[in-house]
Amino acid sequence: MPLPGEGEVLVRVKVAGICGSDLHIYQGERADVALPRILGHELVGEVESTGGGADRFSKGDRVTIDPVVSCGNCVSCRRGYDNLCGTVKCLGVQVDGGYCDFIVVPEEKVYALPSSLPWEKAALIEPFSIAAEVLSRSEVREGDKVLVLGAGTIGLCILQAMKLAGAEVLASDFVDGRLEKAKALGADRVVNSKTGDLSAALREFTGEFGADVVIEAVGLPRLLEESLGYAAPGGRIVVLGFNPEPAKIPEVLVVKKELKIIGSRMNCRKFPQVIEWFEKGLVNPEPLISATYPFEKINDAFKDILRDPQKYLKVLITY
Ligand code: MN
């Protein structure tokens, strides 16, 4: 049993999500992650105890945890960019996370949950914080035409965030089931990029002009390359994957259309905004939950997802 130190909170984990990045780490595909590591960064739980000075919370409080751990002192932190901290770490990635019974975290990373919000839904707050970051980074405006490449969990969170901002969204994927979800969650148009024609769908959607915003929510260099063609003059392309393979990006295309290629990393203080979305029912996390496994079966959960990745969106672990 870990003990909370000064300014820290001890949380008993109740539900944890499995993220695509957890699968990559599990398979040894993340060279930047030292092993062994306790994974788990999409966490909700109950406060068990608090250390000195951490008096915003008390035992039994229902909370979620922002997994972005920053130093608070470096230039980026002082500028307010916690997620760009010089020594930034993500809980469950570069430091041990929440696939365990108890976790100690700094109080400022702990957020109270709305009382009516069930644990399972609340576990989706972190994935939606990724979407909130993409939303702010994209500078999307009402009426913008947005192309979301990839309708996995993150793509479907981004789609919902874009609709909140008043954008029109075309979502693409090669799994029809995901596109049906996208449609149900507000996509104005969907296209299967394997069996259909994405370029033609985009032309119909934007009238030859191209997308004001393209979100590359898959994490493939090839899709970033293609995004240059999908973007409208003056368009923005947002990337959020961690793929280390280089993309071939012709300078001339970026210049001729004055494109912006924008990175979006984890989230920067977006938890309050996302919790408000959940509280007001502005987003719908429920269709994103594909399966729930008890903690004792977490290895089965990972194996099942890896055996048939297309079958699952968010898989949750309950404690
Ligand atoms: Mn995640």
Short mmCIF file of C-alpha atoms and ligand atoms in Angstrom, two decimals:
data_model
loop_
_atom_site.label_atom_id
_atom_site.label_comp_id
_atom_site.label_asym_id
_atom_site.label_seq_id
_atom_site.Cartn_x
_atom_site.Cartn_y
_atom_site.Cartn_z
CA MET A 1 0.00 0.00 0.00
CA PRO A 2 1.62 3.28 -1.10
CA LEU A 3 1.23 6.28 1.19
CA PRO A 4 0.43 9.82 0.06
CA GLY A 5 3.16 12.36 0.78
CA GLU A 6 2.87 16.12 1.15
CA GLY A 7 0.34 17.45 -1.41
CA GLU A 8 -0.56 13.97 -2.65
CA VAL A 9 -3.72 11.91 -2.78
CA LEU A 10 -4.07 8.14 -2.51
CA VAL A 11 -6.76 6.87 -4.89
CA ARG A 12 -8.36 3.42 -4.88
CA VAL A 13 -8.82 2.67 -8.57
CA LYS A 14 -12.37 1.68 -9.59
CA VAL A 15 -12.24 1.62 -13.39
CA ALA A 16 -9.36 1.95 -15.87
CA GLY A 17 -9.50 2.15 -19.65
CA ILE A 18 -7.22 0.35 -22.08
CA CYS A 19 -5.78 2.74 -24.65
CA GLY A 20 -4.20 2.06 -28.02
CA SER A 21 -0.94 3.31 -26.53
CA ASP A 22 -1.18 0.64 -23.80
CA LEU A 23 -1.38 -1.99 -26.55
CA HIS A 24 1.71 -0.56 -28.25
CA ILE A 25 3.66 -0.58 -24.97
CA TYR A 26 2.41 -4.09 -24.15
CA GLN A 27 3.82 -5.28 -27.46
CA GLY A 28 7.14 -3.56 -26.87
CA GLU A 29 6.63 -1.02 -29.66
CA ARG A 30 7.41 2.10 -27.64
CA ALA A 31 11.18 2.57 -27.45
CA ASP A 32 10.67 5.57 -25.13
CA VAL A 33 8.99 3.46 -22.45
CA ALA A 34 11.26 1.65 -19.99
CA LEU A 35 9.97 -1.71 -18.76
CA PRO A 36 8.72 -3.08 -16.45
CA ARG A 37 5.90 -0.59 -16.11
CA ILE A 38 2.48 -0.59 -14.48
CA LEU A 39 0.31 0.71 -17.33
CA GLY A 40 -3.02 2.50 -16.99
CA HIS A 41 -3.64 6.23 -17.49
CA GLU A 42 -7.44 6.41 -17.97
CA LEU A 43 -8.43 6.26 -14.34
CA VAL A 44 -11.32 6.88 -12.02
CA GLY A 45 -11.53 5.95 -8.36
CA GLU A 46 -12.23 6.82 -4.77
CA VAL A 47 -10.02 8.89 -2.54
CA GLU A 48 -8.60 6.59 0.16
CA SER A 49 -6.50 9.13 2.07
CA THR A 50 -4.67 12.41 1.59
CA GLY A 51 -1.22 13.68 2.52
CA GLY A 52 -0.44 16.93 4.32
CA GLY A 53 -1.80 20.01 2.58
CA ALA A 54 -3.96 18.03 0.16
CA ASP A 55 -7.18 19.17 1.76
CA ARG A 56 -9.40 19.67 -1.28
CA PHE A 57 -10.36 15.99 -1.06
CA SER A 58 -11.41 13.56 1.61
CA LYS A 59 -11.92 9.82 1.89
CA GLY A 60 -14.66 8.48 -0.36
CA ASP A 61 -14.61 11.33 -2.89
CA ARG A 62 -15.21 10.09 -6.44
CA VAL A 63 -12.44 11.40 -8.68
CA THR A 64 -10.60 11.12 -11.96
CA ILE A 65 -6.91 11.76 -12.59
CA ASP A 66 -5.24 13.88 -15.25
CA PRO A 67 -2.31 11.62 -16.22
CA VAL A 68 -0.06 14.46 -17.42
CA VAL A 69 2.72 14.85 -14.85
CA SER A 70 4.69 18.09 -15.22
CA CYS A 71 7.44 19.72 -13.14
CA GLY A 72 5.76 23.12 -12.71
CA ASN A 73 9.09 24.96 -12.91
CA CYS A 74 10.48 24.77 -16.44
CA VAL A 75 9.84 27.39 -19.11
CA SER A 76 6.97 25.43 -20.71
CA CYS A 77 5.28 24.89 -17.37
CA ARG A 78 5.64 28.55 -16.45
CA ARG A 79 4.10 29.44 -19.81
CA GLY A 80 1.15 27.19 -18.93
CA TYR A 81 1.99 24.31 -21.25
CA ASP A 82 2.01 21.45 -18.73
CA ASN A 83 1.87 18.89 -21.52
CA LEU A 84 5.08 20.30 -23.05
CA CYS A 85 7.03 20.27 -19.79
CA GLY A 86 10.72 19.52 -20.34
CA THR A 87 10.39 16.41 -18.19
CA VAL A 88 6.73 15.66 -18.92
CA LYS A 89 5.58 12.17 -18.05
CA CYS A 90 2.31 10.39 -18.56
CA LEU A 91 1.06 8.22 -15.71
CA GLY A 92 1.16 4.61 -16.82
CA VAL A 93 3.62 5.39 -19.63
CA GLN A 94 6.85 6.92 -18.33
CA VAL A 95 5.92 6.35 -14.66
CA ASP A 96 3.77 3.65 -13.10
CA GLY A 97 0.04 4.05 -13.63
CA GLY A 98 -3.23 2.63 -12.43
CA TYR A 99 -3.53 -1.04 -13.38
CA CYS A 100 -3.28 -1.75 -9.67
CA ASP A 101 -5.47 -1.24 -6.62
CA PHE A 102 -4.02 2.03 -5.33
CA ILE A 103 -2.17 4.95 -6.86
CA VAL A 104 -0.64 8.07 -5.34
CA VAL A 105 -0.93 11.26 -7.40
CA PRO A 106 -0.38 15.00 -6.89
CA GLU A 107 -3.54 16.70 -5.66
CA GLU A 108 -3.58 19.17 -8.56
CA LYS A 109 -4.03 16.27 -10.98
CA VAL A 110 -7.14 15.01 -9.16
CA TYR A 111 -10.61 16.18 -10.26
CA ALA A 112 -13.94 15.54 -8.58
CA LEU A 113 -16.51 13.64 -10.64
CA PRO A 114 -20.10 14.80 -11.02
CA SER A 115 -22.08 12.70 -8.53
CA SER A 116 -24.48 11.34 -11.13
CA LEU A 117 -21.76 10.13 -13.49
CA PRO A 118 -21.26 6.34 -13.44
CA TRP A 119 -17.69 5.02 -13.09
CA GLU A 120 -17.65 3.39 -16.53
CA LYS A 121 -18.65 6.54 -18.38
CA ALA A 122 -16.29 8.65 -16.27
CA ALA A 123 -13.38 6.47 -17.37
CA LEU A 124 -13.80 8.06 -20.82
CA ILE A 125 -12.94 11.54 -19.55
CA GLU A 126 -9.25 11.08 -20.35
CA PRO A 127 -9.81 10.05 -24.01
CA PHE A 128 -12.14 13.03 -24.38
CA SER A 129 -9.40 15.27 -22.94
CA ILE A 130 -7.32 14.25 -25.97
CA ALA A 131 -10.19 15.44 -28.15
CA ALA A 132 -10.47 18.71 -26.20
CA GLU A 133 -6.79 19.35 -26.83
CA VAL A 134 -7.19 18.60 -30.55
CA LEU A 135 -10.20 20.91 -30.63
CA SER A 136 -8.29 23.86 -29.19
CA ARG A 137 -5.19 23.14 -31.26
CA SER A 138 -7.24 22.95 -34.49
CA GLU A 139 -8.61 26.49 -34.11
CA VAL A 140 -11.83 25.13 -35.60
CA ARG A 141 -14.59 27.65 -36.24
CA GLU A 142 -18.33 27.19 -36.57
CA GLY A 143 -19.20 25.89 -40.02
CA ASP A 144 -15.70 24.59 -40.75
CA LYS A 145 -15.56 21.38 -42.73
CA VAL A 146 -13.53 18.86 -40.79
CA LEU A 147 -12.19 15.55 -42.05
CA VAL A 148 -11.49 13.05 -39.26
CA LEU A 149 -9.28 10.21 -40.49
CA GLY A 150 -9.93 7.23 -38.24
CA ALA A 151 -13.09 6.47 -36.28
CA GLY A 152 -11.52 4.54 -33.42
CA THR A 153 -12.12 5.66 -29.85
CA ILE A 154 -10.07 8.83 -30.21
CA GLY A 155 -11.49 9.65 -33.64
CA LEU A 156 -15.03 9.29 -32.26
CA CYS A 157 -14.18 11.53 -29.29
CA ILE A 158 -12.73 14.12 -31.66
CA LEU A 159 -15.79 13.91 -33.89
CA GLN A 160 -18.02 14.74 -30.91
CA ALA A 161 -15.81 17.62 -29.83
CA MET A 162 -15.85 19.03 -33.38
CA LYS A 163 -19.65 18.83 -33.51
CA LEU A 164 -19.80 20.71 -30.19
CA ALA A 165 -17.81 23.49 -31.83
CA GLY A 166 -20.31 23.67 -34.70
CA ALA A 167 -18.17 22.04 -37.37
CA GLU A 168 -19.39 19.78 -40.14
CA VAL A 169 -17.61 16.47 -40.01
CA LEU A 170 -16.71 13.82 -42.57
CA ALA A 171 -15.36 10.72 -40.81
CA SER A 172 -13.43 7.98 -42.57
CA ASP A 173 -12.34 4.52 -41.48
CA PHE A 174 -12.13 1.08 -43.04
CA VAL A 175 -14.40 -0.59 -40.48
CA ASP A 176 -18.09 -0.14 -41.28
CA GLY A 177 -19.17 -0.71 -37.66
CA ARG A 178 -17.12 2.26 -36.54
CA LEU A 179 -18.57 4.42 -39.27
CA GLU A 180 -22.07 3.50 -38.11
CA LYS A 181 -21.09 4.71 -34.64
CA ALA A 182 -19.67 7.90 -36.17
CA LYS A 183 -22.96 8.48 -37.96
CA ALA A 184 -24.95 7.88 -34.75
CA LEU A 185 -22.65 10.28 -32.86
CA GLY A 186 -23.26 13.13 -35.27
CA ALA A 187 -20.96 12.75 -38.27
CA ASP A 188 -22.50 14.61 -41.20
CA ARG A 189 -21.03 12.10 -43.60
CA VAL A 190 -18.97 8.94 -43.38
CA VAL A 191 -16.90 7.06 -45.93
CA ASN A 192 -15.19 3.69 -45.88
CA SER A 193 -11.76 4.55 -47.23
CA LYS A 194 -11.06 0.95 -48.21
CA THR A 195 -14.25 0.02 -50.06
CA GLY A 196 -15.27 3.59 -50.98
CA ASP A 197 -13.61 6.68 -52.42
CA LEU A 198 -12.46 9.15 -49.75
CA SER A 199 -11.33 11.79 -52.25
CA ALA A 200 -14.68 11.73 -54.03
CA ALA A 201 -16.58 11.89 -50.73
CA LEU A 202 -14.45 14.85 -49.65
CA ARG A 203 -15.08 16.63 -52.97
CA GLU A 204 -18.81 16.21 -52.50
CA PHE A 205 -18.53 17.27 -48.85
CA THR A 206 -16.47 20.41 -49.42
CA GLY A 207 -17.24 21.26 -53.06
CA GLU A 208 -13.69 20.79 -54.46
CA PHE A 209 -12.22 23.15 -51.87
CA GLY A 210 -10.90 20.67 -49.33
CA ALA A 211 -11.21 20.35 -45.57
CA ASP A 212 -10.60 23.37 -43.36
CA VAL A 213 -9.26 20.96 -40.76
CA VAL A 214 -7.90 17.45 -41.23
CA ILE A 215 -7.39 15.31 -38.12
CA GLU A 216 -5.02 12.40 -38.57
CA ALA A 217 -6.41 10.20 -35.79
CA VAL A 218 -4.79 6.94 -36.88
CA GLY A 219 -1.09 7.63 -36.52
CA LEU A 220 0.21 6.58 -39.92
CA PRO A 221 2.81 8.64 -41.81
CA ARG A 222 1.06 7.78 -45.07
CA LEU A 223 -2.14 9.44 -43.81
CA LEU A 224 -0.25 12.59 -42.87
CA GLU A 225 1.14 12.65 -46.42
CA GLU A 226 -2.37 12.23 -47.84
CA SER A 227 -3.71 14.92 -45.51
CA LEU A 228 -1.81 17.59 -47.46
CA GLY A 229 -4.03 16.79 -50.43
CA TYR A 230 -7.25 16.72 -48.40
CA ALA A 231 -6.66 20.10 -46.72
CA ALA A 232 -8.18 23.30 -48.12
CA PRO A 233 -6.02 26.34 -48.91
CA GLY A 234 -5.21 27.82 -45.50
CA GLY A 235 -6.20 24.54 -43.88
CA ARG A 236 -4.91 23.02 -40.66
CA ILE A 237 -3.74 19.43 -40.23
CA VAL A 238 -3.66 18.11 -36.68
CA VAL A 239 -1.48 15.12 -35.82
CA LEU A 240 -1.51 13.29 -32.49
CA GLY A 241 0.12 9.92 -33.09
CA PHE A 242 3.50 8.84 -31.76
CA ASN A 243 4.66 7.04 -34.88
CA PRO A 244 8.42 7.59 -35.27
CA GLU A 245 8.50 6.73 -38.99
CA PRO A 246 9.06 9.81 -41.17
CA ALA A 247 6.36 11.09 -43.52
CA LYS A 248 7.30 12.50 -46.92
CA ILE A 249 5.96 16.03 -46.91
CA PRO A 250 6.63 18.13 -50.02
CA GLU A 251 7.51 21.65 -48.91
CA VAL A 252 5.85 23.07 -52.00
CA LEU A 253 2.43 21.70 -51.03
CA VAL A 254 2.65 23.19 -47.55
CA VAL A 255 3.70 26.55 -49.01
CA LYS A 256 1.25 26.74 -51.91
CA LYS A 257 -1.76 26.19 -49.66
CA GLU A 258 -0.26 27.91 -46.61
CA LEU A 259 -1.04 24.81 -44.59
CA LYS A 260 -0.48 24.51 -40.87
CA ILE A 261 0.66 21.16 -39.54
CA ILE A 262 -0.19 21.16 -35.86
CA GLY A 263 0.83 18.72 -33.14
CA SER A 264 -1.49 17.90 -30.26
CA ARG A 265 0.00 16.12 -27.27
CA MET A 266 -2.07 14.52 -24.52
CA ASN A 267 -3.97 17.42 -22.90
CA CYS A 268 -3.15 20.72 -21.28
CA ARG A 269 -5.50 21.41 -18.34
CA LYS A 270 -8.55 20.24 -20.28
CA PHE A 271 -10.09 18.12 -17.53
CA PRO A 272 -12.43 20.85 -16.16
CA GLN A 273 -13.82 21.50 -19.65
CA VAL A 274 -14.33 17.80 -20.38
CA ILE A 275 -15.94 17.12 -17.00
CA GLU A 276 -18.38 19.91 -17.83
CA TRP A 277 -19.15 18.23 -21.18
CA PHE A 278 -19.94 15.03 -19.28
CA GLU A 279 -21.93 16.79 -16.58
CA LYS A 280 -24.11 18.61 -19.13
CA GLY A 281 -24.47 15.53 -21.32
CA LEU A 282 -22.88 17.31 -24.29
CA VAL A 283 -20.90 14.22 -25.28
CA ASN A 284 -21.91 10.59 -25.36
CA PRO A 285 -19.24 8.19 -24.10
CA GLU A 286 -21.48 5.15 -23.86
CA PRO A 287 -21.34 3.88 -27.49
CA LEU A 288 -17.54 3.89 -27.22
CA ILE A 289 -17.47 1.21 -24.51
CA SER A 290 -17.08 -2.19 -26.19
CA ALA A 291 -16.36 -4.49 -23.27
CA THR A 292 -15.64 -4.60 -19.55
CA TYR A 293 -13.32 -7.08 -17.83
CA PRO A 294 -12.67 -7.58 -14.13
CA PHE A 295 -9.14 -6.69 -13.06
CA GLU A 296 -8.27 -10.39 -12.58
CA LYS A 297 -8.86 -10.89 -16.33
CA ILE A 298 -6.79 -7.95 -17.57
CA ASN A 299 -4.42 -10.24 -19.48
CA ASP A 300 -7.39 -11.77 -21.31
CA ALA A 301 -8.57 -8.25 -22.16
CA PHE A 302 -5.24 -7.38 -23.79
CA LYS A 303 -5.08 -10.71 -25.65
CA ASP A 304 -8.67 -10.44 -26.88
CA ILE A 305 -8.14 -6.91 -28.22
CA LEU A 306 -4.88 -7.82 -29.93
CA ARG A 307 -6.46 -10.90 -31.52
CA ASP A 308 -9.28 -8.86 -33.09
CA PRO A 309 -8.53 -5.11 -32.76
CA GLN A 310 -11.32 -4.06 -35.13
CA LYS A 311 -13.91 -5.57 -32.84
CA TYR A 312 -13.21 -3.17 -29.99
CA LEU A 313 -13.36 0.49 -29.22
CA LYS A 314 -12.81 1.24 -25.51
CA VAL A 315 -12.28 -1.71 -23.20
CA LEU A 316 -12.59 -1.05 -19.48
CA ILE A 317 -11.12 -2.82 -16.47
CA THR A 318 -13.22 -2.83 -13.31
CA TYR A 319 -11.82 -3.37 -9.82
MN MN B 1 -5.48 7.08 -23.54
#
